[in-house]
Coordinates of C-alpha atoms in Angstrom, one line a residue:
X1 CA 0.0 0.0 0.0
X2 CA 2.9 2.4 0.6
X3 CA 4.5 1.1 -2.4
X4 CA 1.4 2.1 -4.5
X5 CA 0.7 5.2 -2.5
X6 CA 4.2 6.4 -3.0
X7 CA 4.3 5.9 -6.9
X8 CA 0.8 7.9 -7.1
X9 CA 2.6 10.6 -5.3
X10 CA 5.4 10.4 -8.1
X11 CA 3.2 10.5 -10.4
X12 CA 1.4 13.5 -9.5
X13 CA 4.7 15.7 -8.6
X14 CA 6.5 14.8 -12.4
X15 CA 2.5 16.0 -14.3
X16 CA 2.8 19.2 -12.2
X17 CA 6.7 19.8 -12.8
X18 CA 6.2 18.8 -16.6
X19 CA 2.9 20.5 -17.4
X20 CA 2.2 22.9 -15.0
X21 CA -1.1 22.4 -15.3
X22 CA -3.3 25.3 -13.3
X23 CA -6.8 22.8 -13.8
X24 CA -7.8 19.3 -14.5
X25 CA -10.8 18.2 -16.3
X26 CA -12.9 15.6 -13.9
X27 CA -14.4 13.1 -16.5
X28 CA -18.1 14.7 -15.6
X29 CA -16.4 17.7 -17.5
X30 CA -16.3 20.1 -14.5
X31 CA -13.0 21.9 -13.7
X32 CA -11.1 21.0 -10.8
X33 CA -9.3 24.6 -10.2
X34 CA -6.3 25.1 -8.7
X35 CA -5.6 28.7 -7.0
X36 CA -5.2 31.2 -9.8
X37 CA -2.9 34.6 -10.3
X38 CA -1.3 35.9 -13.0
X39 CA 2.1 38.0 -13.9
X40 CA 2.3 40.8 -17.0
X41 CA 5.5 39.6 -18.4
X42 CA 7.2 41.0 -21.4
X43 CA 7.1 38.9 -24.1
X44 CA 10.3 36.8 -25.6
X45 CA 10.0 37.0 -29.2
X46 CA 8.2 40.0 -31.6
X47 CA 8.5 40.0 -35.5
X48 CA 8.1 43.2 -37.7
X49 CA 7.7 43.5 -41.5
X50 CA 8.7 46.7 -43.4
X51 CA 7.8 47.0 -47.3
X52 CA 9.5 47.9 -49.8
X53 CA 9.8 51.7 -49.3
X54 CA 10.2 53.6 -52.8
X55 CA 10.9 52.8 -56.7
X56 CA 11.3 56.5 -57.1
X57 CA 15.5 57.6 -58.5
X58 CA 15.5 60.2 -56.0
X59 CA 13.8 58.7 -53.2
X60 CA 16.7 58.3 -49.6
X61 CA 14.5 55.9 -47.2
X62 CA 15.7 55.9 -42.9
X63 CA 15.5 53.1 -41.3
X64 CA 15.5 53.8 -37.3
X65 CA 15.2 50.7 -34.8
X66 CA 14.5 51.1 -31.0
X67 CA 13.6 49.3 -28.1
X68 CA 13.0 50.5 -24.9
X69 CA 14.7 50.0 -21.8
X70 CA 14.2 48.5 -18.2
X71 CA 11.9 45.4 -20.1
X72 CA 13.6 42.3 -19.4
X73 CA 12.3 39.2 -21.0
X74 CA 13.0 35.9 -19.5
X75 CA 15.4 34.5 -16.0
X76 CA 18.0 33.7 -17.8
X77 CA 18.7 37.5 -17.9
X78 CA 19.2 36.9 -22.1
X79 CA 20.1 39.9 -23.9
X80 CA 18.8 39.2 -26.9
X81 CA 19.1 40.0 -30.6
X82 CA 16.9 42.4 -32.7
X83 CA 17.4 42.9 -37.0
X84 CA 15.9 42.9 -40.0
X85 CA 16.6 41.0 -43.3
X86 CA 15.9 41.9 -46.7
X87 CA 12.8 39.8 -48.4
X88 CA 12.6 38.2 -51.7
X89 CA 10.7 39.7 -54.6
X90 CA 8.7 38.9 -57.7
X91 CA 10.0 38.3 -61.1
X92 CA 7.2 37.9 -62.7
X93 CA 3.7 36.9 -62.6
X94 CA 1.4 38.3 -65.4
X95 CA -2.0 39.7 -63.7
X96 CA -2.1 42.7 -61.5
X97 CA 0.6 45.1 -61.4
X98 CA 3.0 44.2 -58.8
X99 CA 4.5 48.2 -59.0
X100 CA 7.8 47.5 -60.3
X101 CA 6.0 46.5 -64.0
X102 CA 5.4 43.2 -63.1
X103 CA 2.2 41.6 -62.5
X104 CA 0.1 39.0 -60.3
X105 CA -2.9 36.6 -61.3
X106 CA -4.3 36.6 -58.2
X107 CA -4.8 32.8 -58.9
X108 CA -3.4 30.2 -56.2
X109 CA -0.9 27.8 -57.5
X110 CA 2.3 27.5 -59.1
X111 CA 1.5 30.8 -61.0
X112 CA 0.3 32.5 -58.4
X113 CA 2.2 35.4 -57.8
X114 CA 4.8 34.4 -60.5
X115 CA 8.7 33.5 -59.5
X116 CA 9.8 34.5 -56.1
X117 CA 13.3 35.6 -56.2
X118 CA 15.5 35.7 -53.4
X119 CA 17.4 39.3 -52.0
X120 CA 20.6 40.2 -53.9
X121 CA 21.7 41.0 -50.5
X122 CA 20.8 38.9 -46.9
X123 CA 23.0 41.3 -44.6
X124 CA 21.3 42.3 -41.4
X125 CA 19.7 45.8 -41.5
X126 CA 19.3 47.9 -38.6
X127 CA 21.1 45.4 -36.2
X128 CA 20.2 46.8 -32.0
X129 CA 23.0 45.9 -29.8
X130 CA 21.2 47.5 -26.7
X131 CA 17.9 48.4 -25.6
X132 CA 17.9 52.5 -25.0
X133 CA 19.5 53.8 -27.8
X134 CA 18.3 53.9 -31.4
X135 CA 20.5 52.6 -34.5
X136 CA 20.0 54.2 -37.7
X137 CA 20.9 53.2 -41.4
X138 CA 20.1 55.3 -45.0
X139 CA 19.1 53.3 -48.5
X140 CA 18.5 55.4 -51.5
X141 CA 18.5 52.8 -53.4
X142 CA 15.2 52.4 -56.2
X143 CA 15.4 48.3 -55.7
X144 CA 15.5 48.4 -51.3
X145 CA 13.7 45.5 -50.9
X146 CA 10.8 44.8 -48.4
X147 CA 12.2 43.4 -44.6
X148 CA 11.2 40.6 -42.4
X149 CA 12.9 40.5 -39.2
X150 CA 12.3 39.0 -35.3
X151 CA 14.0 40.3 -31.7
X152 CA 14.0 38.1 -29.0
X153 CA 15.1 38.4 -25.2
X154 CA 15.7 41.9 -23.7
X155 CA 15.2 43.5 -26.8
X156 CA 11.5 42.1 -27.6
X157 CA 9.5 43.9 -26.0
X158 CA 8.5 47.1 -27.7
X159 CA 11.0 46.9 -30.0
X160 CA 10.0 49.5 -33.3
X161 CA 11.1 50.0 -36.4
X162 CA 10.3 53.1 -38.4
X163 CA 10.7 53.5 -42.1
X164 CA 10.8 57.2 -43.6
X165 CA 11.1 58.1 -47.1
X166 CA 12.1 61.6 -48.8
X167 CA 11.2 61.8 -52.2
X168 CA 12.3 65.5 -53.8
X169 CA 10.6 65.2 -57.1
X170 CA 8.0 63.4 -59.2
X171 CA 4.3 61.9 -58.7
X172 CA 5.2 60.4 -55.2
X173 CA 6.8 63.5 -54.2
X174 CA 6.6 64.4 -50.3
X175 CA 7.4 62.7 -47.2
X176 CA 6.1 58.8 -46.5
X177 CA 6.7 57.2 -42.8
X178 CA 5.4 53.7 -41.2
X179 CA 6.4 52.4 -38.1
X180 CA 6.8 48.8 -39.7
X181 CA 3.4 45.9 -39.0
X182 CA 3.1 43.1 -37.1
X183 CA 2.2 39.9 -39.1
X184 CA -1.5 39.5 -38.5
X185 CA -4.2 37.7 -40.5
X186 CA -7.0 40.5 -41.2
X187 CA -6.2 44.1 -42.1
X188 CA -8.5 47.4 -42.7
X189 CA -7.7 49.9 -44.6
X190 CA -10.5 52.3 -44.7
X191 CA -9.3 55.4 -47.0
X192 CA -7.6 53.7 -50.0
X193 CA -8.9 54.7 -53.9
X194 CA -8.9 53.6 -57.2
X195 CA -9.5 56.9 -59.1
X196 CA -7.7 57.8 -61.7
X197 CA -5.8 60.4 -60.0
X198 CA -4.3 58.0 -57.4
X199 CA -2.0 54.8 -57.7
X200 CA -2.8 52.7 -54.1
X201 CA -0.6 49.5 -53.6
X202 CA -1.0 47.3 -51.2
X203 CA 2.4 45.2 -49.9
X204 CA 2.2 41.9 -48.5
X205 CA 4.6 40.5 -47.0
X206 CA 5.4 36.6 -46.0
X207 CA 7.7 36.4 -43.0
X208 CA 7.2 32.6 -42.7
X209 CA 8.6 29.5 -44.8
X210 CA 5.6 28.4 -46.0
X211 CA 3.4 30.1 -48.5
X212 CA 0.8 32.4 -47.4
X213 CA -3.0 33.0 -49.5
X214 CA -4.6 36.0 -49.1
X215 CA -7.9 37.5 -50.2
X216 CA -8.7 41.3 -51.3
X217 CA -11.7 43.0 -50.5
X218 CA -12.8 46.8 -51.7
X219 CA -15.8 47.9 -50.7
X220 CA -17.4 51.2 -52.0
X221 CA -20.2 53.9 -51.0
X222 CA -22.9 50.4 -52.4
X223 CA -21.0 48.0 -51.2
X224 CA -18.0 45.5 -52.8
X225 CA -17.1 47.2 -55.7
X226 CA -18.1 45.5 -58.9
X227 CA -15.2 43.4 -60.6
X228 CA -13.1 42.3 -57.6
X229 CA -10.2 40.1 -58.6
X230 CA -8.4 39.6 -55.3
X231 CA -8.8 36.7 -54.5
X232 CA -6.2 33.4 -53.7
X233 CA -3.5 35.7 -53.9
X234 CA -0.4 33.6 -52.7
X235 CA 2.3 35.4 -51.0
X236 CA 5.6 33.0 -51.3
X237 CA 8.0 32.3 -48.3
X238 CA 10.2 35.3 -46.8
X239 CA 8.6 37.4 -50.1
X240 CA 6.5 40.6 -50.8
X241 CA 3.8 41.1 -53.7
X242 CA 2.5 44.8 -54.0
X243 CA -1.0 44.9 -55.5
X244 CA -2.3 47.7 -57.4
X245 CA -5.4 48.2 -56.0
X246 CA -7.2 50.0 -59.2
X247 CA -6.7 46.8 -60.9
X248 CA -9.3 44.2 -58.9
X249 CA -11.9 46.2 -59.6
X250 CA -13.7 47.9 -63.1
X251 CA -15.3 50.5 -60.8
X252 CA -12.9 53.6 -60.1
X253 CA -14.0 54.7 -56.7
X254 CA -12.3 57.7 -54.6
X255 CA -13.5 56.7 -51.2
X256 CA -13.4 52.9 -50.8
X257 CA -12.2 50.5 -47.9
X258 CA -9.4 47.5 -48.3
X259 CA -10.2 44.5 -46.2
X260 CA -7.0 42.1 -46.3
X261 CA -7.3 38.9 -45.0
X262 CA -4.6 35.8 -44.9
X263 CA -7.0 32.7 -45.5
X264 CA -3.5 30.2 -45.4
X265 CA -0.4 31.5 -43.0
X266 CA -0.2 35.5 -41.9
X267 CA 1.3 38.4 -43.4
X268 CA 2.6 42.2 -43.1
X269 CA 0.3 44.5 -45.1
X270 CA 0.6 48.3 -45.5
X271 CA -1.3 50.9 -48.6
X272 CA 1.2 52.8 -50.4
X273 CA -0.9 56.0 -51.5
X274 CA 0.3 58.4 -54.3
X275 CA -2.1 61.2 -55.3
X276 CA -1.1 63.5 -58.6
X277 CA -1.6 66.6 -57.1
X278 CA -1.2 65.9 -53.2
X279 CA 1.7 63.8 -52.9
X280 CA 2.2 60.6 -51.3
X281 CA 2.3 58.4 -48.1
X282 CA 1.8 55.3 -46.1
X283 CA -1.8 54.5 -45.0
X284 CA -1.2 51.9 -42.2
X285 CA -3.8 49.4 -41.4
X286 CA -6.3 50.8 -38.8
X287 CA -7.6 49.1 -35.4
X288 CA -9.9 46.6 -35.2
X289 CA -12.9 47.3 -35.8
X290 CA -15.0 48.8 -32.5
X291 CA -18.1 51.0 -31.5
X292 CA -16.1 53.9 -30.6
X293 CA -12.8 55.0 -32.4
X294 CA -10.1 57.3 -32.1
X295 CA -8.3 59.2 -34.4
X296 CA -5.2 61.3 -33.1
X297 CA -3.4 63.9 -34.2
X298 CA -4.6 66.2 -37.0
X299 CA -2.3 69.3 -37.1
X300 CA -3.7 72.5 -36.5
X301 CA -2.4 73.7 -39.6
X302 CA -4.6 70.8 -41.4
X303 CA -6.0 72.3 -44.6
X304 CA -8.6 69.5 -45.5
X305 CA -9.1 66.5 -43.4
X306 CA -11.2 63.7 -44.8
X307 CA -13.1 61.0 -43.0
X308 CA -13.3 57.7 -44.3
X309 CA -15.8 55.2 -42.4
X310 CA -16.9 51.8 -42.7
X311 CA -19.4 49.6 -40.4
X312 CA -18.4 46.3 -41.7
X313 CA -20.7 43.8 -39.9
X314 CA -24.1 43.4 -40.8
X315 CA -25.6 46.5 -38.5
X316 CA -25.9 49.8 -39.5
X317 CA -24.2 52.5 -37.0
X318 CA -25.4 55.8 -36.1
X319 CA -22.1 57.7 -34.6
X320 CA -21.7 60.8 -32.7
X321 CA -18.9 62.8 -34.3
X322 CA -17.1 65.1 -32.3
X323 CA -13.3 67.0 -32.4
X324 CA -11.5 67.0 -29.2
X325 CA -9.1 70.2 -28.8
X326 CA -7.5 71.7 -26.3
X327 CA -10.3 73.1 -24.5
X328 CA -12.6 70.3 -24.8
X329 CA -15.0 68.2 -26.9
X330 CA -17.0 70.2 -29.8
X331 CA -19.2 68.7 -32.4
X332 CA -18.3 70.0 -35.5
X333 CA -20.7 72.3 -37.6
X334 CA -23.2 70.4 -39.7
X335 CA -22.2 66.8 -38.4
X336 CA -23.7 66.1 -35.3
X337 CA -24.2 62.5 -36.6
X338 CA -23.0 59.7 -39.3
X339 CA -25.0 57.4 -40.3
X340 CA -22.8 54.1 -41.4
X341 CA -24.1 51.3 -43.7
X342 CA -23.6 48.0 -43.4
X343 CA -20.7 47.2 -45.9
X344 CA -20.8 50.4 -47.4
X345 CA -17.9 53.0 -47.4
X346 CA -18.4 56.4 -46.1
X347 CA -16.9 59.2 -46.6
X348 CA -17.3 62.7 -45.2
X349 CA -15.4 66.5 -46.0
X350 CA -14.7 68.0 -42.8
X351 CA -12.7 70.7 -44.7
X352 CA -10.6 72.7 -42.4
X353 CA -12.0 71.0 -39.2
X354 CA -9.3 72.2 -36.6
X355 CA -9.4 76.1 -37.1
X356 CA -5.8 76.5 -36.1
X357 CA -6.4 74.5 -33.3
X358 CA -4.9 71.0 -33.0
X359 CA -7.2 68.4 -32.5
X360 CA -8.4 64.2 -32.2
X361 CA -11.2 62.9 -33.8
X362 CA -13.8 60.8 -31.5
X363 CA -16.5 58.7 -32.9
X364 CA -19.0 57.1 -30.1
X365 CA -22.3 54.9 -30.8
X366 CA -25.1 58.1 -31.1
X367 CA -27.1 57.8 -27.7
X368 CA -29.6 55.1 -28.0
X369 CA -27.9 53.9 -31.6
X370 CA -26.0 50.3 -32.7
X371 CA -23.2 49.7 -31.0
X372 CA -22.2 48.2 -34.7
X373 CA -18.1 48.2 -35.0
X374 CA -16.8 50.2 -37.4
X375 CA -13.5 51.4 -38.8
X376 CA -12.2 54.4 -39.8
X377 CA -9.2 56.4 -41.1
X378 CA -8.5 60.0 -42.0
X379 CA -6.6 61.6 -45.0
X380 CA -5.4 64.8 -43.8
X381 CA -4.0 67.9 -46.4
X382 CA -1.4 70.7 -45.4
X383 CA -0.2 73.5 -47.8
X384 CA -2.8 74.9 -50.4
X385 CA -2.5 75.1 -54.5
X386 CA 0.6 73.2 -56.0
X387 CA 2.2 72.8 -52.6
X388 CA -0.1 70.3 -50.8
X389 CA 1.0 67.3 -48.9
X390 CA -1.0 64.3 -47.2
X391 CA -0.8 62.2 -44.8
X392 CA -3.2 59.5 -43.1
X393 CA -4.2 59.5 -39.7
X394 CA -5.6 55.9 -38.9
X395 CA -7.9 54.8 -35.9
X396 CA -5.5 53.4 -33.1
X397 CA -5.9 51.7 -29.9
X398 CA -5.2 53.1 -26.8
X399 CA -1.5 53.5 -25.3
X400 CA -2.4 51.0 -21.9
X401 CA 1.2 50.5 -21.0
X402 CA 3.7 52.1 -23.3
X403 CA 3.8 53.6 -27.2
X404 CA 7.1 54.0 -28.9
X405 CA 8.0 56.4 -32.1
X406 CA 11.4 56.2 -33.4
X407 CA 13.0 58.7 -35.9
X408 CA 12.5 62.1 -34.3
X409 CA 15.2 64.7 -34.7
X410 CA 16.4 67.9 -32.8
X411 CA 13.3 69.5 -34.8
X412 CA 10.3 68.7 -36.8
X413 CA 8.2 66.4 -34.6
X414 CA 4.9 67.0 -32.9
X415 CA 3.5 64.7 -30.2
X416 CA -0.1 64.7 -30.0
X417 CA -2.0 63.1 -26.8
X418 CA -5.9 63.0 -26.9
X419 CA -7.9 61.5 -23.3
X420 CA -10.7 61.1 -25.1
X421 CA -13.4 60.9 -21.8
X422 CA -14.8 63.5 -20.2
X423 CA -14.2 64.0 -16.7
X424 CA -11.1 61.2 -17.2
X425 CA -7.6 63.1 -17.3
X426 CA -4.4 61.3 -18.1
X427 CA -1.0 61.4 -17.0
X428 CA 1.5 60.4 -19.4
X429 CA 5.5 60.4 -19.3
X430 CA 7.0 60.8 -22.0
X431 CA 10.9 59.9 -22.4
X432 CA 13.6 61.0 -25.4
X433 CA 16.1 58.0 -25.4
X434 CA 19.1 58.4 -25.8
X435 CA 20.8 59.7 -29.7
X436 CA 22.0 57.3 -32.0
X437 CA 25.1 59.1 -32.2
X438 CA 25.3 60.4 -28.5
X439 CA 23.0 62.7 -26.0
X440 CA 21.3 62.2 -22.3
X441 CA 18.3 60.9 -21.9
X442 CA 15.4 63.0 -20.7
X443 CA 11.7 62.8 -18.9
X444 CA 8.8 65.3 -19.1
X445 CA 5.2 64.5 -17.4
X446 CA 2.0 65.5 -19.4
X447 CA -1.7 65.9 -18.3
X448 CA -4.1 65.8 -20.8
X449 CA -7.5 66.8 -19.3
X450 CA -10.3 64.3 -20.3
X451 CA -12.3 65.2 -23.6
X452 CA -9.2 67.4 -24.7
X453 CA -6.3 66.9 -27.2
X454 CA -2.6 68.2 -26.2
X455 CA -0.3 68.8 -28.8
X456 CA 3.5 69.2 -27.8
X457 CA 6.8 69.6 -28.9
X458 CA 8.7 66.4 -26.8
X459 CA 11.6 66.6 -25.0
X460 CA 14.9 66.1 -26.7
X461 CA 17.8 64.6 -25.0
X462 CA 20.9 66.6 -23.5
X463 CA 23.4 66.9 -25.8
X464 CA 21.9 64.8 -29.0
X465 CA 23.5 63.6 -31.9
X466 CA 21.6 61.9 -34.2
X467 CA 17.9 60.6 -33.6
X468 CA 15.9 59.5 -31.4
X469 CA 13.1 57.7 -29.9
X470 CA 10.1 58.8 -27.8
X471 CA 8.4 56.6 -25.2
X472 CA 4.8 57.1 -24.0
X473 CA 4.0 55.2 -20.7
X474 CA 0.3 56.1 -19.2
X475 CA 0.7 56.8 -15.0
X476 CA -1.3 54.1 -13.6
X477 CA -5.2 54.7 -12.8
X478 CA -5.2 57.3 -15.5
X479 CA -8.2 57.9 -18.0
X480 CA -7.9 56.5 -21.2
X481 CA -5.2 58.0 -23.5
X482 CA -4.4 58.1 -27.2
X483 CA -1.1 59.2 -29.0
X484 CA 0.5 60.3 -32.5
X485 CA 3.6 61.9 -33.8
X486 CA 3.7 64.2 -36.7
X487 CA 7.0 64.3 -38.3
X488 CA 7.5 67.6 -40.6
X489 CA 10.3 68.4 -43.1
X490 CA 9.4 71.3 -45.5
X491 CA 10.5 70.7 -49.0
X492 CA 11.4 73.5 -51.7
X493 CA 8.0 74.9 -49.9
X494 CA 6.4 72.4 -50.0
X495 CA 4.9 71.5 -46.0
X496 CA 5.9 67.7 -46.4
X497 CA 5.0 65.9 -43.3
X498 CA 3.8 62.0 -42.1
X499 CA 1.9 61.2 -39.2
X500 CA 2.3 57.9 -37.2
X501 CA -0.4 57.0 -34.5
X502 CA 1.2 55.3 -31.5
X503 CA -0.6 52.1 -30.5
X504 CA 0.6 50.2 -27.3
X505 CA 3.2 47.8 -27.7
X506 CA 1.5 45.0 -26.9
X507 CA 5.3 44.3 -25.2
X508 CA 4.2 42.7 -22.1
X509 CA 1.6 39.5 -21.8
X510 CA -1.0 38.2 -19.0
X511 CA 0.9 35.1 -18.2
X512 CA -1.2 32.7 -15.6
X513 CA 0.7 31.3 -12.9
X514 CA 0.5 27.9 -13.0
X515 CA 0.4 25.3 -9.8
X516 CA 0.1 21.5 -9.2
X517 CA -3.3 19.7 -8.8
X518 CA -3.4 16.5 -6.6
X519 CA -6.7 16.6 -6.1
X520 CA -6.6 14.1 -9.6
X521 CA -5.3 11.5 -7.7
X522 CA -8.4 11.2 -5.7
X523 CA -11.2 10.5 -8.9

């Protein structure tokens, strides 16, 4: 009886040492639970895709890579490893343009997205040695291919890349930025077009070794757009396809909305806009889709902002529309609602909204309305006549732990932070790191009262050479907060600017703590 009792005991300690099972399933099916707690770890391992930035001759792309300090990942103390290596390309594949005069079927198969060819160059780009202090590289090369990369230990968590692109002359003319994508499967881009007077491309990127399928979907102010070819689009292994968007569909449409999702595998994806008159940019994916939404960051200077909404379940949504500024929430004139369609693409003038005043957008469910989720993305005009610019201002989640922005210099960059809730202020520190070539790193606190919008210019570190990266960490218990950064670099007069919202991180996880269960030796 010892013997037997003994080798039970055994038993039990090597499940819960192997395992670490927190619960065992009784064969009645309820759960036998152990005492549960969990620990917000940061994570071991984040990946990051950056596309292809420019084809233009006179195009100079920066890279900037950060990741914040003080984030440990793991015991073992690891320190980690954090680059980025160039991604294969397509030769050829005879369907939609691929932007480099190359096209793709959009058929799955051998064919698919014709012969993947591998980087003339595999040399690491953007290598971080440390956590705290940016590294910087320059490519103005027309062939810079598209980058997959992964960081794992110390430098994981929160670890950002950001791509921006100066082009001096030419149709894409103007200032692009993106703070390079996480691989996901599903992807919104409210905001794209396939007018005549624009050339959207959407780049997906593979950063796994098997073969990824996508679909395409645009949807216009009636719903899917008539003609849609986007479908079984394979994405090879470690490889980008761009996609013209104006060629899935026989129906040019200014204001349409780009769902992207991976049926096989995951991917990067990112909008490449270029307008004739008003330059070009990046239009990142936006959030999930949700009841309420904010946009952050339109500059007070904004000329022309745009809205671009779509309710893409099947409810309608009614939406309260209202600008939050410095002083407070304000509805502006003649839009004290939206009404969204299901399916159906949206869009809305809000001309020169702001009024010299910087300013977030905030969409709520109207009182008593659907709570439908929607998504939604702005596309936001400086300058007037020949010398306009544009940027995108995508909806963004909140900054819950910490937001990161690489790339700022000694000037040109705007930090805007929105609390979006009345009655809800937020404290927010914000830190400059450290230069890539040298400085001090330095701390300011902000308080944003709720339902207001605080545009700053950030601290920059004691003695900086070089760039540098700003870090947004909410004080804990404070309201909800948003964040963007407007980066602005005038060109022969022209007021060339990007805009980058600031989600969290997502650099730390809920990890349960696990614990053994002998109560299992007992059924």
């Amino acid at each position: 009886m010892k013997r037997t009792m003994m080798s039970l005991i055994g038993v039990a300690a090597a499940l819960g040492a192997v395992t670490g099972v927190a619960a065992v399933t009784a064969p009645g099916g309820g759960a036998q639970e152990a005492p549960r707690s969990s620990s917000l770890l940061p994570v071991q391992r984040s990946a990051l895709l950056c596309p292809a930035p420019t084809s233009s001759e006179v195009g100079q792309t920066d890279y900037t890579a950060f990741a914040p300090k003080g984030a440990a990942a793991g015991a073992d103390g690891k320190k980690g490893t954090a680059q980025l290596l160039p991604a294969g390309t397509v030769k050829d594949a005879g369907g939609t343009d691929t932007g480099k005069g190359k096209k793709n079927t959009g058929k799955k198969g051998a064919d698919a997205a014709g012969q993947a060819v591998a980087p003339r160059d595999t040399k690491p780009v953007v290598p971080l040695q440390e956590a705290g202090k940016p590294v910087t590289t320059s490519t103005d090369s027309p062939d810079a291919p598209a980058l997959v990369g992964a960081a794992d230990g110390t430098l994981a968590p929160g670890w950002t890349v950001q791509q921006t692109t100066s082009i001096a002359a030419g149709a894409g003319r103007g200032l692009l930025g993106l703070s390079c994508t996480t691989p996901d499967t599903t992807f919104w881009f409210p905001g794209v077009s396939t007018a005549t007077d624009r050339q959207d491309y959407v780049h997906l990127t593979n950063p796994d070794p098997t073969p990824a399928v996508v679909d395409l979907q645009l949807r216009g102010k009636d719903g899917s757009l008539g003609g849609s070819a986007g479908e079984d689009i394979t994405v090879p292994p470690h490889t980008t396809v761009p996609v013209l968007l104006s060629t899935l569909t026989t129906s040019p449409t200014t204001n349409a909305s780009l769902q992207v999702v991976a049926r096989e595998g995951r991917i990067g994806a990112a909008v490449q806009a270029t307008d004739s008159k008003l330059g070009s940019d990046w239009l990142p994916a936006a959030a999930d889709p949700s009841p309420s939404v904010v946009l952050p960051g339109i500059p007070k200077d904004a000329t022309s902002v745009r809205l671009v909404a779509l309710a893409p379940g099947e409810s309608d949504a009614d939406l309260k529309v209202q600008l939050a500024t410095p002083t407070g929430l304000i509805t502006p004139a003649g839009l004290e609602s939206l009404h969204l369609k299901s399916g159906m693409t949206t869009a809305v003038d809000l001309k020169d909204v702001t009024k010299g005043e910087a300013g977030s957008l905030v969409l709520t469910p109207s009182d008593g309305g659907s709570k439908a989720p929607i998504s939604a993305a702005l596309r936001v005009t400086r300058g007037k006549g020949a010398k306009q610019e544009m940027a995108f201002i995508p909806a963004t989640r909140p900054v819950e732990q910490r937001a990161t922005a690489a790339d700022n210099r000694a000037k040109g960059s705007t930090l805007s932070l929105v609390a979006p809730e009345k009655g809800k202020d937020a404290k927010v520190k914000v830190t400059a790191s450290a230069g890539s070539g040298g400085g001090t790193p330095v701390t300011k606190t902000y308080t944003v009262k709720g339902g207001t919008s605080l545009d700053v210019a950030p601290p920059t570190p004691q003695g900086l050479k070089g760039t540098y990266a700003l870090t947004v960490e909410p004080a804990a218990g404070s309201g909800p907060v948003y964040a963007a950064r407007m980066l602005a670099r005038p060109q022969g007069g022209v007021p060339a600017f990007t805009v980058q919202a600031l989600p969290d991180d997502r650099g730390t996880v809920l990890v349960p703590t696990a614990g053994q269960d002998l109560s299992v030796l007992t059924k």
